Amino acid sequence: MGMMKKIHLIITLATILLFIFESNAVNAQVNDQAINRDKAPRVEIYDENNNLIKTINLEEKSIETDDPKTKSIIAEQTVTAQSIKKYSFGNTTFSNYVWINGGYYFYNPGIFEFELINRPEAVAVEVYKLGQVYTGKVVWRDVAGWAALDWRDTTLVKHPGSYAFRFKNDGSGTVQIKHGNLKYNY
């Protein structure tokens, strides 16, 4: 296994472990009245027609899918650590939607993570390729604390390519985000 593949593997595993640790720590502190929901925390991935293509149950850490494309792992790309860039964003609150970096298109997006202040019913990140063409969305339901995924592990972005991202409230009330990061140029 090449050095770059090892670095990518370590980064991916560290992100997953951080997400699991933060989610478990926050979930342990939330009282039962605040969680009065009948569904487990989960991530849902939708295609450009808003058809559900993948569900990840965050309590069981299981993946439910019928789409063979989402079952396969996207081919590894060799990159140098110096080529990867990171865009960091700060605190934001919204009831409808907000563009990440004002709708800037990120080339070859990869690891994406953000920390929620509150526990919204559902927060989505919509994906748009050049020309404002909607390619789908990822929805985090009943999640608190850190949320993360690697865009390369979805069918919503294809490399090489540039994509813009928009946070959207897919539930009621407001969404409060403390901060987050998007790594790109993989």
PDB file of C-alpha atoms in Angstrom, residues 25-182:
ATOM      1  CA  ALA A  25     -20.473  11.774  24.112  1.00  0.00           C
ATOM      2  CA  VAL A  26     -23.158  14.273  23.111  1.00  0.00           C
ATOM      3  CA  ASN A  27     -25.930  11.680  22.923  1.00  0.00           C
ATOM      4  CA  ALA A  28     -25.110  10.508  26.463  1.00  0.00           C
ATOM      5  CA  GLN A  29     -25.656  14.037  27.793  1.00  0.00           C
ATOM      6  CA  VAL A  30     -28.982  14.770  26.079  1.00  0.00           C
ATOM      7  CA  ASN A  31     -31.991  14.087  28.323  1.00  0.00           C
ATOM      8  CA  ASP A  32     -34.870  11.866  27.225  1.00  0.00           C
ATOM      9  CA  GLN A  33     -37.387  14.711  26.884  1.00  0.00           C
ATOM     10  CA  ALA A  34     -35.264  16.439  24.237  1.00  0.00           C
ATOM     11  CA  ILE A  35     -35.024  13.237  22.196  1.00  0.00           C
ATOM     12  CA  ASN A  36     -38.760  12.595  22.001  1.00  0.00           C
ATOM     13  CA  ARG A  37     -38.452  11.178  18.491  1.00  0.00           C
ATOM     14  CA  ASP A  38     -39.407   7.757  17.195  1.00  0.00           C
ATOM     15  CA  LYS A  39     -36.552   7.257  14.720  1.00  0.00           C
ATOM     16  CA  ALA A  40     -32.868   6.612  15.284  1.00  0.00           C
ATOM     17  CA  PRO A  41     -30.208   9.129  14.174  1.00  0.00           C
ATOM     18  CA  ARG A  42     -29.369   8.444  10.560  1.00  0.00           C
ATOM     19  CA  VAL A  43     -27.937   9.808   7.324  1.00  0.00           C
ATOM     20  CA  GLU A  44     -29.920   9.549   4.103  1.00  0.00           C
ATOM     21  CA  ILE A  45     -28.493  10.088   0.611  1.00  0.00           C
ATOM     22  CA  TYR A  46     -30.814  11.168  -2.216  1.00  0.00           C
ATOM     23  CA  ASP A  47     -30.162  11.395  -5.966  1.00  0.00           C
ATOM     24  CA  GLU A  48     -30.954  14.290  -8.333  1.00  0.00           C
ATOM     25  CA  ASN A  49     -34.641  13.214  -8.420  1.00  0.00           C
ATOM     26  CA  ASN A  50     -34.781  13.116  -4.600  1.00  0.00           C
ATOM     27  CA  ASN A  51     -35.058   9.321  -4.616  1.00  0.00           C
ATOM     28  CA  LEU A  52     -33.527   7.732  -1.518  1.00  0.00           C
ATOM     29  CA  ILE A  53     -30.480   5.702  -2.588  1.00  0.00           C
ATOM     30  CA  LYS A  54     -28.752   4.969   0.730  1.00  0.00           C
ATOM     31  CA  THR A  55     -29.498   5.071   4.479  1.00  0.00           C
ATOM     32  CA  ILE A  56     -26.873   4.861   7.210  1.00  0.00           C
ATOM     33  CA  ASN A  57     -28.225   4.133  10.703  1.00  0.00           C
ATOM     34  CA  LEU A  58     -25.856   5.979  13.046  1.00  0.00           C
ATOM     35  CA  GLU A  59     -26.791   3.915  16.112  1.00  0.00           C
ATOM     36  CA  GLU A  60     -26.218   0.569  14.430  1.00  0.00           C
ATOM     37  CA  LYS A  61     -23.587   1.892  11.990  1.00  0.00           C
ATOM     38  CA  SER A  62     -25.275  -0.176   9.262  1.00  0.00           C
ATOM     39  CA  ILE A  63     -25.846   0.678   5.614  1.00  0.00           C
ATOM     40  CA  GLU A  64     -29.096  -0.152   3.833  1.00  0.00           C
ATOM     41  CA  THR A  65     -29.047   0.146   0.043  1.00  0.00           C
ATOM     42  CA  ASP A  66     -30.309  -1.576  -3.085  1.00  0.00           C
ATOM     43  CA  ASP A  67     -28.210   0.472  -5.495  1.00  0.00           C
ATOM     44  CA  PRO A  68     -25.135  -1.482  -6.656  1.00  0.00           C
ATOM     45  CA  LYS A  69     -23.332   1.789  -7.469  1.00  0.00           C
ATOM     46  CA  THR A  70     -23.474   2.876  -3.831  1.00  0.00           C
ATOM     47  CA  LYS A  71     -22.251  -0.526  -2.647  1.00  0.00           C
ATOM     48  CA  SER A  72     -18.997  -0.233  -4.521  1.00  0.00           C
ATOM     49  CA  ILE A  73     -16.142   1.825  -3.160  1.00  0.00           C
ATOM     50  CA  ILE A  74     -15.090   4.760  -5.297  1.00  0.00           C
ATOM     51  CA  ALA A  75     -11.635   4.140  -6.732  1.00  0.00           C
ATOM     52  CA  GLU A  76      -8.757   5.562  -4.706  1.00  0.00           C
ATOM     53  CA  GLN A  77      -7.043   8.567  -6.186  1.00  0.00           C
ATOM     54  CA  THR A  78      -3.392   9.239  -5.556  1.00  0.00           C
ATOM     55  CA  VAL A  79      -2.877  12.710  -4.136  1.00  0.00           C
ATOM     56  CA  THR A  80      -0.134  14.494  -2.334  1.00  0.00           C
ATOM     57  CA  ALA A  81      -0.825  15.931   1.095  1.00  0.00           C
ATOM     58  CA  GLN A  82       0.228  19.351  -0.197  1.00  0.00           C
ATOM     59  CA  SER A  83      -2.466  19.363  -2.896  1.00  0.00           C
ATOM     60  CA  ILE A  84      -5.408  18.926  -0.505  1.00  0.00           C
ATOM     61  CA  LYS A  85      -7.020  22.205   0.515  1.00  0.00           C
ATOM     62  CA  LYS A  86      -9.391  22.936   3.392  1.00  0.00           C
ATOM     63  CA  TYR A  87     -12.180  25.489   3.610  1.00  0.00           C
ATOM     64  CA  SER A  88     -13.275  26.211   7.193  1.00  0.00           C
ATOM     65  CA  PHE A  89     -16.555  27.930   7.995  1.00  0.00           C
ATOM     66  CA  GLY A  90     -17.851  29.373  11.238  1.00  0.00           C
ATOM     67  CA  ASN A  91     -21.057  29.813  13.191  1.00  0.00           C
ATOM     68  CA  THR A  92     -24.327  30.119  11.273  1.00  0.00           C
ATOM     69  CA  THR A  93     -28.031  29.846  12.069  1.00  0.00           C
ATOM     70  CA  PHE A  94     -30.747  29.394   9.442  1.00  0.00           C
ATOM     71  CA  SER A  95     -34.355  28.304   9.089  1.00  0.00           C
ATOM     72  CA  ASN A  96     -34.353  27.821   5.299  1.00  0.00           C
ATOM     73  CA  TYR A  97     -30.924  27.480   3.641  1.00  0.00           C
ATOM     74  CA  VAL A  98     -27.416  28.948   3.463  1.00  0.00           C
ATOM     75  CA  TRP A  99     -24.695  28.409   0.835  1.00  0.00           C
ATOM     76  CA  ILE A 100     -21.274  27.222   1.950  1.00  0.00           C
ATOM     77  CA  ASN A 101     -18.789  29.970   1.030  1.00  0.00           C
ATOM     78  CA  GLY A 102     -21.500  31.872  -0.853  1.00  0.00           C
ATOM     79  CA  GLY A 103     -21.985  29.135  -3.462  1.00  0.00           C
ATOM     80  CA  TYR A 104     -18.293  28.758  -4.350  1.00  0.00           C
ATOM     81  CA  TYR A 105     -17.510  25.671  -6.453  1.00  0.00           C
ATOM     82  CA  PHE A 106     -14.988  23.341  -4.786  1.00  0.00           C
ATOM     83  CA  TYR A 107     -12.846  21.177  -7.080  1.00  0.00           C
ATOM     84  CA  ASN A 108     -12.847  17.442  -6.257  1.00  0.00           C
ATOM     85  CA  PRO A 109     -14.481  17.642  -2.797  1.00  0.00           C
ATOM     86  CA  GLY A 110     -13.681  15.007  -0.191  1.00  0.00           C
ATOM     87  CA  ILE A 111     -14.060  14.944   3.593  1.00  0.00           C
ATOM     88  CA  PHE A 112     -16.848  17.184   4.913  1.00  0.00           C
ATOM     89  CA  GLU A 113     -17.622  17.736   8.594  1.00  0.00           C
ATOM     90  CA  PHE A 114     -19.597  20.165  10.725  1.00  0.00           C
ATOM     91  CA  GLU A 115     -20.641  20.539  14.350  1.00  0.00           C
ATOM     92  CA  LEU A 116     -24.254  21.207  15.284  1.00  0.00           C
ATOM     93  CA  ILE A 117     -25.073  23.384  18.291  1.00  0.00           C
ATOM     94  CA  ASN A 118     -28.669  22.174  18.503  1.00  0.00           C
ATOM     95  CA  ARG A 119     -30.369  18.909  17.533  1.00  0.00           C
ATOM     96  CA  PRO A 120     -32.448  19.781  14.446  1.00  0.00           C
ATOM     97  CA  GLU A 121     -35.076  17.423  13.100  1.00  0.00           C
ATOM     98  CA  ALA A 122     -33.257  17.211   9.758  1.00  0.00           C
ATOM     99  CA  VAL A 123     -30.385  19.153   8.172  1.00  0.00           C
ATOM    100  CA  ALA A 124     -29.497  18.549   4.537  1.00  0.00           C
ATOM    101  CA  VAL A 125     -26.541  19.444   2.370  1.00  0.00           C
ATOM    102  CA  GLU A 126     -27.568  19.859  -1.258  1.00  0.00           C
ATOM    103  CA  VAL A 127     -24.975  19.300  -3.991  1.00  0.00           C
ATOM    104  CA  TYR A 128     -24.759  21.340  -7.216  1.00  0.00           C
ATOM    105  CA  LYS A 129     -22.325  20.819 -10.074  1.00  0.00           C
ATOM    106  CA  LEU A 130     -21.205  23.678 -12.339  1.00  0.00           C
ATOM    107  CA  GLY A 131     -24.154  25.509 -13.878  1.00  0.00           C
ATOM    108  CA  GLN A 132     -26.294  25.177 -10.719  1.00  0.00           C
ATOM    109  CA  VAL A 133     -27.247  21.599 -11.684  1.00  0.00           C
ATOM    110  CA  TYR A 134     -28.657  19.769  -8.643  1.00  0.00           C
ATOM    111  CA  THR A 135     -27.109  16.302  -8.193  1.00  0.00           C
ATOM    112  CA  GLY A 136     -28.741  15.274  -4.902  1.00  0.00           C
ATOM    113  CA  LYS A 137     -28.487  15.759  -1.166  1.00  0.00           C
ATOM    114  CA  VAL A 138     -27.415  14.161   2.084  1.00  0.00           C
ATOM    115  CA  VAL A 139     -29.790  14.471   5.064  1.00  0.00           C
ATOM    116  CA  TRP A 140     -28.773  14.015   8.699  1.00  0.00           C
ATOM    117  CA  ARG A 141     -31.853  13.211  10.810  1.00  0.00           C
ATOM    118  CA  ASP A 142     -31.989  13.466  14.612  1.00  0.00           C
ATOM    119  CA  VAL A 143     -28.227  14.016  14.840  1.00  0.00           C
ATOM    120  CA  ALA A 144     -26.416  16.148  17.431  1.00  0.00           C
ATOM    121  CA  GLY A 145     -22.759  17.124  17.719  1.00  0.00           C
ATOM    122  CA  TRP A 146     -20.419  16.319  14.850  1.00  0.00           C
ATOM    123  CA  ALA A 147     -21.653  15.108  11.466  1.00  0.00           C
ATOM    124  CA  ALA A 148     -19.274  13.970   8.724  1.00  0.00           C
ATOM    125  CA  LEU A 149     -18.921  12.116   5.456  1.00  0.00           C
ATOM    126  CA  ASP A 150     -16.544  11.753   2.544  1.00  0.00           C
ATOM    127  CA  TRP A 151     -18.150  13.012  -0.669  1.00  0.00           C
ATOM    128  CA  ARG A 152     -15.998  10.548  -2.620  1.00  0.00           C
ATOM    129  CA  ASP A 153     -17.961   7.721  -0.986  1.00  0.00           C
ATOM    130  CA  THR A 154     -21.227   8.963  -2.487  1.00  0.00           C
ATOM    131  CA  THR A 155     -22.522   8.982  -6.055  1.00  0.00           C
ATOM    132  CA  LEU A 156     -23.370  12.703  -5.784  1.00  0.00           C
ATOM    133  CA  VAL A 157     -19.933  13.968  -6.841  1.00  0.00           C
ATOM    134  CA  LYS A 158     -17.721  12.602  -9.578  1.00  0.00           C
ATOM    135  CA  HIS A 159     -14.005  13.361  -9.897  1.00  0.00           C
ATOM    136  CA  PRO A 160     -12.773  15.380 -11.607  1.00  0.00           C
ATOM    137  CA  GLY A 161     -15.432  18.017 -11.035  1.00  0.00           C
ATOM    138  CA  SER A 162     -16.392  21.173  -9.171  1.00  0.00           C
ATOM    139  CA  TYR A 163     -19.355  21.337  -6.786  1.00  0.00           C
ATOM    140  CA  ALA A 164     -21.159  23.900  -4.637  1.00  0.00           C
ATOM    141  CA  PHE A 165     -22.889  22.955  -1.375  1.00  0.00           C
ATOM    142  CA  ARG A 166     -25.920  24.401   0.367  1.00  0.00           C
ATOM    143  CA  PHE A 167     -27.072  23.681   3.917  1.00  0.00           C
ATOM    144  CA  LYS A 168     -30.860  23.302   4.006  1.00  0.00           C
ATOM    145  CA  ASN A 169     -33.235  22.908   6.933  1.00  0.00           C
ATOM    146  CA  ASP A 170     -35.292  19.820   6.009  1.00  0.00           C
ATOM    147  CA  GLY A 171     -37.294  20.041   9.229  1.00  0.00           C
ATOM    148  CA  SER A 172     -38.966  22.681  11.361  1.00  0.00           C
ATOM    149  CA  GLY A 173     -37.380  25.370  13.533  1.00  0.00           C
ATOM    150  CA  THR A 174     -33.815  26.513  13.003  1.00  0.00           C
ATOM    151  CA  VAL A 175     -30.475  24.828  12.443  1.00  0.00           C
ATOM    152  CA  GLN A 176     -27.472  26.096  14.415  1.00  0.00           C
ATOM    153  CA  ILE A 177     -24.007  25.168  13.189  1.00  0.00           C
ATOM    154  CA  LYS A 178     -20.952  25.940  15.303  1.00  0.00           C
ATOM    155  CA  HIS A 179     -18.304  25.390  12.600  1.00  0.00           C
ATOM    156  CA  GLY A 180     -17.064  22.942  10.015  1.00  0.00           C
ATOM    157  CA  ASN A 181     -14.583  22.036   7.279  1.00  0.00           C
ATOM    158  CA  LEU A 182     -14.620  20.897   3.679  1.00  0.00           C
TER     159      LEU A 182
END
